[in-house]
Amino acid sequence: MTTLTHAQRRTTCIHEAGHAVAFALGGVSVHRLAVADEGAEAWRTDIRNGRMCTGLWGLCEKADLVLPRQFLRWLMSEGCLHPDGRGHPQLLQRPEGRAQVEGFSARQQHEIRAQMVGLMAGPAAEQIFTGEAVHLYPAGEFDEVRQAEDLSWLLPARDAFQHAAALTVRTLQRPDVWAAVERVAGELERAGTLTHGLRGLLPAALPDWPPGGAAV
C-alpha cells in the first residue's frame, strides 16, 4: 500500500458508502463505517468479531449472514468449514447439495440476495464515481465480487449472480440512491468513523428487495 491521497480517500468513502446504502436497502444492518486518514501509509482497525482489519483503506461493518443450522451441519458432515459457499461449487451441484439449497426459506434466500448486492455495491459505486464502465467479475480486482459469486451458489436460481450484479448497477444509478451514497460518503470523509447516527443517514429498507432471478 502507498500513501493514501485525498482523491483515494474520497474514492474509498464512496466505495464504503455504496456498500452501506445497498445493505440498508436490502434490510442488512450496518454497524460502522470507517476510513483511514489522508496521508496514512497503513491502516488497521478492530472489527466486532475480535479480529483486526488490515490491508484496506476503509471498512463497512455489517450484520453477518445467518444460515440454517441443518445446512451448516451438512457442510460440516461433508468436511467443509466455510458456510458462505466459498470453494464448494461442485459440492453444491450434487443432488444432496441442491436439495439443501432449495430447502432455504424465502426469507433466507432474500437475505442471501441482499448480502450479494451489498457486497457488489462498493466496487460498483467506486467505478461509477471514477467514471469507469462498471465490471463486476468474480475473477476481477474486487474481492467483494468474488464473495458475492460464492454466495450465489446458496440460491436455487442459477442466474442469481448475473441478476444481482445487474440489479446492483441499476440501483446505484437511480438518482435518489446515488444521492444517498454521496451523502453518506461526505459524512464519512468528514468524520473518519460513523457509528452513532449512521442509521439516520441510510435509506429505509425497500419491501421485498432485492428480488430474485428465475428459478431453475
JSON list of C-alpha atoms in Angstrom, two decimals, residues 30-179:
[
{"chain": "A", "resi": 30, "resn": "VAL", "atom": "CA", "xyz": [-24.76, -1.67, 9.01]},
{"chain": "A", "resi": 31, "resn": "HIS", "atom": "CA", "xyz": [-22.92, -1.12, 12.30]},
{"chain": "A", "resi": 32, "resn": "ARG", "atom": "CA", "xyz": [-19.96, 1.06, 11.37]},
{"chain": "A", "resi": 33, "resn": "LEU", "atom": "CA", "xyz": [-18.14, 2.76, 8.52]},
{"chain": "A", "resi": 34, "resn": "ALA", "atom": "CA", "xyz": [-14.51, 3.80, 8.78]},
{"chain": "A", "resi": 35, "resn": "VAL", "atom": "CA", "xyz": [-11.79, 5.21, 6.55]},
{"chain": "A", "resi": 36, "resn": "ALA", "atom": "CA", "xyz": [-8.07, 5.78, 7.04]},
{"chain": "A", "resi": 37, "resn": "ASP", "atom": "CA", "xyz": [-6.72, 9.31, 7.46]},
{"chain": "A", "resi": 38, "resn": "GLU", "atom": "CA", "xyz": [-5.35, 11.12, 4.45]},
{"chain": "A", "resi": 39, "resn": "GLY", "atom": "CA", "xyz": [-1.58, 10.60, 4.25]},
{"chain": "A", "resi": 40, "resn": "ALA", "atom": "CA", "xyz": [-1.72, 7.21, 6.01]},
{"chain": "A", "resi": 41, "resn": "GLU", "atom": "CA", "xyz": [0.83, 4.63, 4.89]},
{"chain": "A", "resi": 42, "resn": "ALA", "atom": "CA", "xyz": [-1.02, 1.70, 6.51]},
{"chain": "A", "resi": 43, "resn": "TRP", "atom": "CA", "xyz": [-4.28, 1.22, 8.35]},
{"chain": "A", "resi": 44, "resn": "ARG", "atom": "CA", "xyz": [-5.79, -1.25, 10.76]},
{"chain": "A", "resi": 45, "resn": "THR", "atom": "CA", "xyz": [-8.97, -1.25, 12.80]},
{"chain": "A", "resi": 46, "resn": "ASP", "atom": "CA", "xyz": [-10.77, -3.64, 15.14]},
{"chain": "A", "resi": 47, "resn": "ILE", "atom": "CA", "xyz": [-13.96, -5.31, 13.98]},
{"chain": "A", "resi": 48, "resn": "ARG", "atom": "CA", "xyz": [-16.81, -6.78, 16.03]},
{"chain": "A", "resi": 49, "resn": "ASN", "atom": "CA", "xyz": [-15.76, -10.43, 15.90]},
{"chain": "A", "resi": 50, "resn": "GLY", "atom": "CA", "xyz": [-12.49, -9.65, 17.67]},
{"chain": "A", "resi": 51, "resn": "ARG", "atom": "CA", "xyz": [-10.36, -9.72, 14.54]},
{"chain": "A", "resi": 52, "resn": "MET", "atom": "CA", "xyz": [-8.29, -6.92, 13.07]},
{"chain": "A", "resi": 53, "resn": "CYS", "atom": "CA", "xyz": [-8.98, -5.46, 9.62]},
{"chain": "A", "resi": 54, "resn": "THR", "atom": "CA", "xyz": [-5.71, -4.77, 7.78]},
{"chain": "A", "resi": 55, "resn": "GLY", "atom": "CA", "xyz": [-4.58, -4.21, 4.20]},
{"chain": "A", "resi": 56, "resn": "LEU", "atom": "CA", "xyz": [-7.52, -1.94, 3.32]},
{"chain": "A", "resi": 57, "resn": "TRP", "atom": "CA", "xyz": [-8.19, 1.79, 3.42]},
{"chain": "A", "resi": 58, "resn": "GLY", "atom": "CA", "xyz": [-11.82, 1.54, 4.52]},
{"chain": "A", "resi": 59, "resn": "LEU", "atom": "CA", "xyz": [-14.40, -0.68, 6.20]},
{"chain": "A", "resi": 60, "resn": "CYS", "atom": "CA", "xyz": [-18.14, -1.27, 6.09]},
{"chain": "A", "resi": 61, "resn": "GLU", "atom": "CA", "xyz": [-19.04, -3.44, 9.07]},
{"chain": "A", "resi": 62, "resn": "LYS", "atom": "CA", "xyz": [-22.45, -5.05, 8.66]},
{"chain": "A", "resi": 63, "resn": "ALA", "atom": "CA", "xyz": [-24.55, -7.86, 10.11]},
{"chain": "A", "resi": 64, "resn": "ASP", "atom": "CA", "xyz": [-23.38, -11.37, 9.34]},
{"chain": "A", "resi": 65, "resn": "LEU", "atom": "CA", "xyz": [-25.33, -13.73, 7.10]},
{"chain": "A", "resi": 66, "resn": "VAL", "atom": "CA", "xyz": [-27.29, -16.25, 9.15]},
{"chain": "A", "resi": 67, "resn": "LEU", "atom": "CA", "xyz": [-27.77, -19.66, 7.53]},
{"chain": "A", "resi": 68, "resn": "PRO", "atom": "CA", "xyz": [-29.92, -22.64, 8.64]},
{"chain": "A", "resi": 69, "resn": "ARG", "atom": "CA", "xyz": [-28.33, -24.89, 11.25]},
{"chain": "A", "resi": 70, "resn": "GLN", "atom": "CA", "xyz": [-29.17, -28.02, 9.29]},
{"chain": "A", "resi": 71, "resn": "PHE", "atom": "CA", "xyz": [-27.25, -26.62, 6.32]},
{"chain": "A", "resi": 72, "resn": "LEU", "atom": "CA", "xyz": [-24.25, -25.81, 8.48]},
{"chain": "A", "resi": 73, "resn": "ARG", "atom": "CA", "xyz": [-24.36, -29.31, 9.96]},
{"chain": "A", "resi": 74, "resn": "TRP", "atom": "CA", "xyz": [-24.45, -30.77, 6.45]},
{"chain": "A", "resi": 75, "resn": "LEU", "atom": "CA", "xyz": [-21.42, -28.71, 5.43]},
{"chain": "A", "resi": 76, "resn": "MET", "atom": "CA", "xyz": [-19.55, -29.95, 8.47]},
{"chain": "A", "resi": 77, "resn": "SER", "atom": "CA", "xyz": [-20.51, -33.55, 7.72]},
{"chain": "A", "resi": 78, "resn": "GLU", "atom": "CA", "xyz": [-19.06, -33.08, 4.22]},
{"chain": "A", "resi": 79, "resn": "GLY", "atom": "CA", "xyz": [-15.81, -31.74, 5.67]},
{"chain": "A", "resi": 80, "resn": "CYS", "atom": "CA", "xyz": [-16.50, -28.12, 4.70]},
{"chain": "A", "resi": 81, "resn": "LEU", "atom": "CA", "xyz": [-15.62, -25.29, 7.06]},
{"chain": "A", "resi": 82, "resn": "HIS", "atom": "CA", "xyz": [-17.00, -22.21, 5.28]},
{"chain": "A", "resi": 83, "resn": "PRO", "atom": "CA", "xyz": [-20.76, -21.65, 5.49]},
{"chain": "A", "resi": 84, "resn": "ASP", "atom": "CA", "xyz": [-20.79, -18.91, 2.83]},
{"chain": "A", "resi": 85, "resn": "GLY", "atom": "CA", "xyz": [-20.30, -21.17, -0.19]},
{"chain": "A", "resi": 86, "resn": "ARG", "atom": "CA", "xyz": [-16.60, -20.50, -0.74]},
{"chain": "A", "resi": 87, "resn": "GLY", "atom": "CA", "xyz": [-14.89, -23.30, -2.61]},
{"chain": "A", "resi": 88, "resn": "HIS", "atom": "CA", "xyz": [-17.97, -25.52, -2.72]},
{"chain": "A", "resi": 89, "resn": "PRO", "atom": "CA", "xyz": [-19.48, -25.16, -6.22]},
{"chain": "A", "resi": 90, "resn": "GLN", "atom": "CA", "xyz": [-19.07, -28.84, -7.02]},
{"chain": "A", "resi": 91, "resn": "LEU", "atom": "CA", "xyz": [-20.43, -29.86, -3.63]},
{"chain": "A", "resi": 92, "resn": "LEU", "atom": "CA", "xyz": [-23.49, -27.66, -4.08]},
{"chain": "A", "resi": 93, "resn": "GLN", "atom": "CA", "xyz": [-24.08, -29.02, -7.59]},
{"chain": "A", "resi": 94, "resn": "ARG", "atom": "CA", "xyz": [-24.60, -32.52, -6.21]},
{"chain": "A", "resi": 95, "resn": "PRO", "atom": "CA", "xyz": [-28.24, -33.58, -5.74]},
{"chain": "A", "resi": 96, "resn": "GLU", "atom": "CA", "xyz": [-27.96, -33.54, -1.95]},
{"chain": "A", "resi": 97, "resn": "GLY", "atom": "CA", "xyz": [-26.33, -30.11, -2.11]},
{"chain": "A", "resi": 98, "resn": "ARG", "atom": "CA", "xyz": [-29.04, -28.70, -4.36]},
{"chain": "A", "resi": 99, "resn": "ALA", "atom": "CA", "xyz": [-31.67, -30.17, -2.03]},
{"chain": "A", "resi": 100, "resn": "GLN", "atom": "CA", "xyz": [-30.08, -28.32, 0.88]},
{"chain": "A", "resi": 101, "resn": "VAL", "atom": "CA", "xyz": [-30.08, -25.04, -1.05]},
{"chain": "A", "resi": 102, "resn": "GLU", "atom": "CA", "xyz": [-33.64, -25.49, -2.28]},
{"chain": "A", "resi": 103, "resn": "GLY", "atom": "CA", "xyz": [-34.72, -26.03, 1.32]},
{"chain": "A", "resi": 104, "resn": "PHE", "atom": "CA", "xyz": [-33.85, -22.45, 2.28]},
{"chain": "A", "resi": 105, "resn": "SER", "atom": "CA", "xyz": [-36.89, -20.36, 3.13]},
{"chain": "A", "resi": 106, "resn": "ALA", "atom": "CA", "xyz": [-37.90, -17.33, 1.06]},
{"chain": "A", "resi": 107, "resn": "ARG", "atom": "CA", "xyz": [-36.63, -15.12, 3.88]},
{"chain": "A", "resi": 108, "resn": "GLN", "atom": "CA", "xyz": [-33.23, -16.84, 3.90]},
{"chain": "A", "resi": 109, "resn": "GLN", "atom": "CA", "xyz": [-32.95, -16.54, 0.12]},
{"chain": "A", "resi": 110, "resn": "HIS", "atom": "CA", "xyz": [-33.80, -12.86, 0.40]},
{"chain": "A", "resi": 111, "resn": "GLU", "atom": "CA", "xyz": [-31.05, -12.30, 2.95]},
{"chain": "A", "resi": 112, "resn": "ILE", "atom": "CA", "xyz": [-28.50, -14.01, 0.70]},
{"chain": "A", "resi": 113, "resn": "ARG", "atom": "CA", "xyz": [-29.51, -11.79, -2.23]},
{"chain": "A", "resi": 114, "resn": "ALA", "atom": "CA", "xyz": [-29.31, -8.69, -0.02]},
{"chain": "A", "resi": 115, "resn": "GLN", "atom": "CA", "xyz": [-25.82, -9.66, 1.11]},
{"chain": "A", "resi": 116, "resn": "MET", "atom": "CA", "xyz": [-24.75, -10.22, -2.51]},
{"chain": "A", "resi": 117, "resn": "VAL", "atom": "CA", "xyz": [-26.00, -6.84, -3.73]},
{"chain": "A", "resi": 118, "resn": "GLY", "atom": "CA", "xyz": [-24.49, -5.07, -0.73]},
{"chain": "A", "resi": 119, "resn": "LEU", "atom": "CA", "xyz": [-21.11, -6.68, -1.35]},
{"chain": "A", "resi": 120, "resn": "MET", "atom": "CA", "xyz": [-21.05, -5.68, -5.02]},
{"chain": "A", "resi": 121, "resn": "ALA", "atom": "CA", "xyz": [-22.34, -2.16, -4.41]},
{"chain": "A", "resi": 122, "resn": "GLY", "atom": "CA", "xyz": [-18.98, -0.98, -3.06]},
{"chain": "A", "resi": 123, "resn": "PRO", "atom": "CA", "xyz": [-16.98, -1.85, -6.20]},
{"chain": "A", "resi": 124, "resn": "ALA", "atom": "CA", "xyz": [-19.83, -0.67, -8.43]},
{"chain": "A", "resi": 125, "resn": "ALA", "atom": "CA", "xyz": [-20.09, 2.70, -6.65]},
{"chain": "A", "resi": 126, "resn": "GLU", "atom": "CA", "xyz": [-16.33, 3.18, -6.91]},
{"chain": "A", "resi": 127, "resn": "GLN", "atom": "CA", "xyz": [-16.36, 2.52, -10.65]},
{"chain": "A", "resi": 128, "resn": "ILE", "atom": "CA", "xyz": [-19.33, 4.83, -11.21]},
{"chain": "A", "resi": 129, "resn": "PHE", "atom": "CA", "xyz": [-17.60, 7.58, -9.22]},
{"chain": "A", "resi": 130, "resn": "THR", "atom": "CA", "xyz": [-14.34, 7.30, -11.15]},
{"chain": "A", "resi": 131, "resn": "GLY", "atom": "CA", "xyz": [-16.17, 7.30, -14.49]},
{"chain": "A", "resi": 132, "resn": "GLU", "atom": "CA", "xyz": [-15.27, 3.73, -15.42]},
{"chain": "A", "resi": 133, "resn": "ALA", "atom": "CA", "xyz": [-17.57, 1.23, -17.08]},
{"chain": "A", "resi": 134, "resn": "VAL", "atom": "CA", "xyz": [-18.87, -0.98, -14.29]},
{"chain": "A", "resi": 135, "resn": "HIS", "atom": "CA", "xyz": [-17.45, -4.50, -14.45]},
{"chain": "A", "resi": 136, "resn": "LEU", "atom": "CA", "xyz": [-18.45, -6.92, -11.70]},
{"chain": "A", "resi": 137, "resn": "TYR", "atom": "CA", "xyz": [-16.41, -10.03, -12.49]},
{"chain": "A", "resi": 138, "resn": "PRO", "atom": "CA", "xyz": [-15.65, -12.70, -9.86]},
{"chain": "A", "resi": 139, "resn": "ALA", "atom": "CA", "xyz": [-12.09, -13.01, -11.18]},
{"chain": "A", "resi": 140, "resn": "GLY", "atom": "CA", "xyz": [-11.51, -9.25, -11.21]},
{"chain": "A", "resi": 141, "resn": "GLU", "atom": "CA", "xyz": [-9.74, -6.94, -8.79]},
{"chain": "A", "resi": 142, "resn": "PHE", "atom": "CA", "xyz": [-12.53, -6.69, -6.21]},
{"chain": "A", "resi": 143, "resn": "ASP", "atom": "CA", "xyz": [-12.69, -9.47, -3.64]},
{"chain": "A", "resi": 144, "resn": "GLU", "atom": "CA", "xyz": [-16.25, -8.50, -2.69]},
{"chain": "A", "resi": 145, "resn": "VAL", "atom": "CA", "xyz": [-17.46, -9.54, -6.15]},
{"chain": "A", "resi": 146, "resn": "ARG", "atom": "CA", "xyz": [-15.92, -12.99, -5.69]},
{"chain": "A", "resi": 147, "resn": "GLN", "atom": "CA", "xyz": [-17.62, -13.24, -2.29]},
{"chain": "A", "resi": 148, "resn": "ALA", "atom": "CA", "xyz": [-20.96, -12.39, -3.90]},
{"chain": "A", "resi": 149, "resn": "GLU", "atom": "CA", "xyz": [-20.42, -15.03, -6.59]},
{"chain": "A", "resi": 150, "resn": "ASP", "atom": "CA", "xyz": [-19.65, -17.56, -3.87]},
{"chain": "A", "resi": 151, "resn": "LEU", "atom": "CA", "xyz": [-22.91, -16.70, -2.13]},
{"chain": "A", "resi": 152, "resn": "SER", "atom": "CA", "xyz": [-24.83, -17.20, -5.39]},
{"chain": "A", "resi": 153, "resn": "TRP", "atom": "CA", "xyz": [-24.24, -20.94, -5.01]},
{"chain": "A", "resi": 154, "resn": "LEU", "atom": "CA", "xyz": [-26.55, -20.78, -1.99]},
{"chain": "A", "resi": 155, "resn": "LEU", "atom": "CA", "xyz": [-29.52, -19.82, -4.18]},
{"chain": "A", "resi": 156, "resn": "PRO", "atom": "CA", "xyz": [-31.60, -22.14, -6.38]},
{"chain": "A", "resi": 157, "resn": "ALA", "atom": "CA", "xyz": [-31.59, -19.76, -9.36]},
{"chain": "A", "resi": 158, "resn": "ARG", "atom": "CA", "xyz": [-28.52, -20.38, -11.49]},
{"chain": "A", "resi": 159, "resn": "ASP", "atom": "CA", "xyz": [-28.66, -16.84, -12.86]},
{"chain": "A", "resi": 160, "resn": "ALA", "atom": "CA", "xyz": [-28.55, -15.45, -9.31]},
{"chain": "A", "resi": 161, "resn": "PHE", "atom": "CA", "xyz": [-25.12, -13.82, -9.64]},
{"chain": "A", "resi": 162, "resn": "GLN", "atom": "CA", "xyz": [-25.79, -12.17, -13.02]},
{"chain": "A", "resi": 163, "resn": "HIS", "atom": "CA", "xyz": [-29.18, -10.98, -11.81]},
{"chain": "A", "resi": 164, "resn": "ALA", "atom": "CA", "xyz": [-27.73, -9.48, -8.61]},
{"chain": "A", "resi": 165, "resn": "ALA", "atom": "CA", "xyz": [-24.86, -7.81, -10.46]},
{"chain": "A", "resi": 166, "resn": "ALA", "atom": "CA", "xyz": [-27.19, -6.12, -12.95]},
{"chain": "A", "resi": 167, "resn": "LEU", "atom": "CA", "xyz": [-29.55, -5.09, -10.17]},
{"chain": "A", "resi": 168, "resn": "THR", "atom": "CA", "xyz": [-26.67, -3.57, -8.20]},
{"chain": "A", "resi": 169, "resn": "VAL", "atom": "CA", "xyz": [-25.69, -1.29, -11.06]},
{"chain": "A", "resi": 170, "resn": "ARG", "atom": "CA", "xyz": [-29.27, -0.27, -11.89]},
{"chain": "A", "resi": 171, "resn": "THR", "atom": "CA", "xyz": [-29.99, 0.56, -8.27]},
{"chain": "A", "resi": 172, "resn": "LEU", "atom": "CA", "xyz": [-26.89, 2.71, -7.75]},
{"chain": "A", "resi": 173, "resn": "GLN", "atom": "CA", "xyz": [-27.67, 4.64, -10.94]},
{"chain": "A", "resi": 174, "resn": "ARG", "atom": "CA", "xyz": [-31.01, 5.77, -9.54]},
{"chain": "A", "resi": 175, "resn": "PRO", "atom": "CA", "xyz": [-30.67, 9.48, -8.67]},
{"chain": "A", "resi": 176, "resn": "ASP", "atom": "CA", "xyz": [-32.11, 9.07, -5.16]},
{"chain": "A", "resi": 177, "resn": "VAL", "atom": "CA", "xyz": [-29.83, 6.14, -4.33]},
{"chain": "A", "resi": 178, "resn": "TRP", "atom": "CA", "xyz": [-26.72, 7.82, -5.70]},
{"chain": "A", "resi": 179, "resn": "ALA", "atom": "CA", "xyz": [-27.58, 10.95, -3.71]}
]
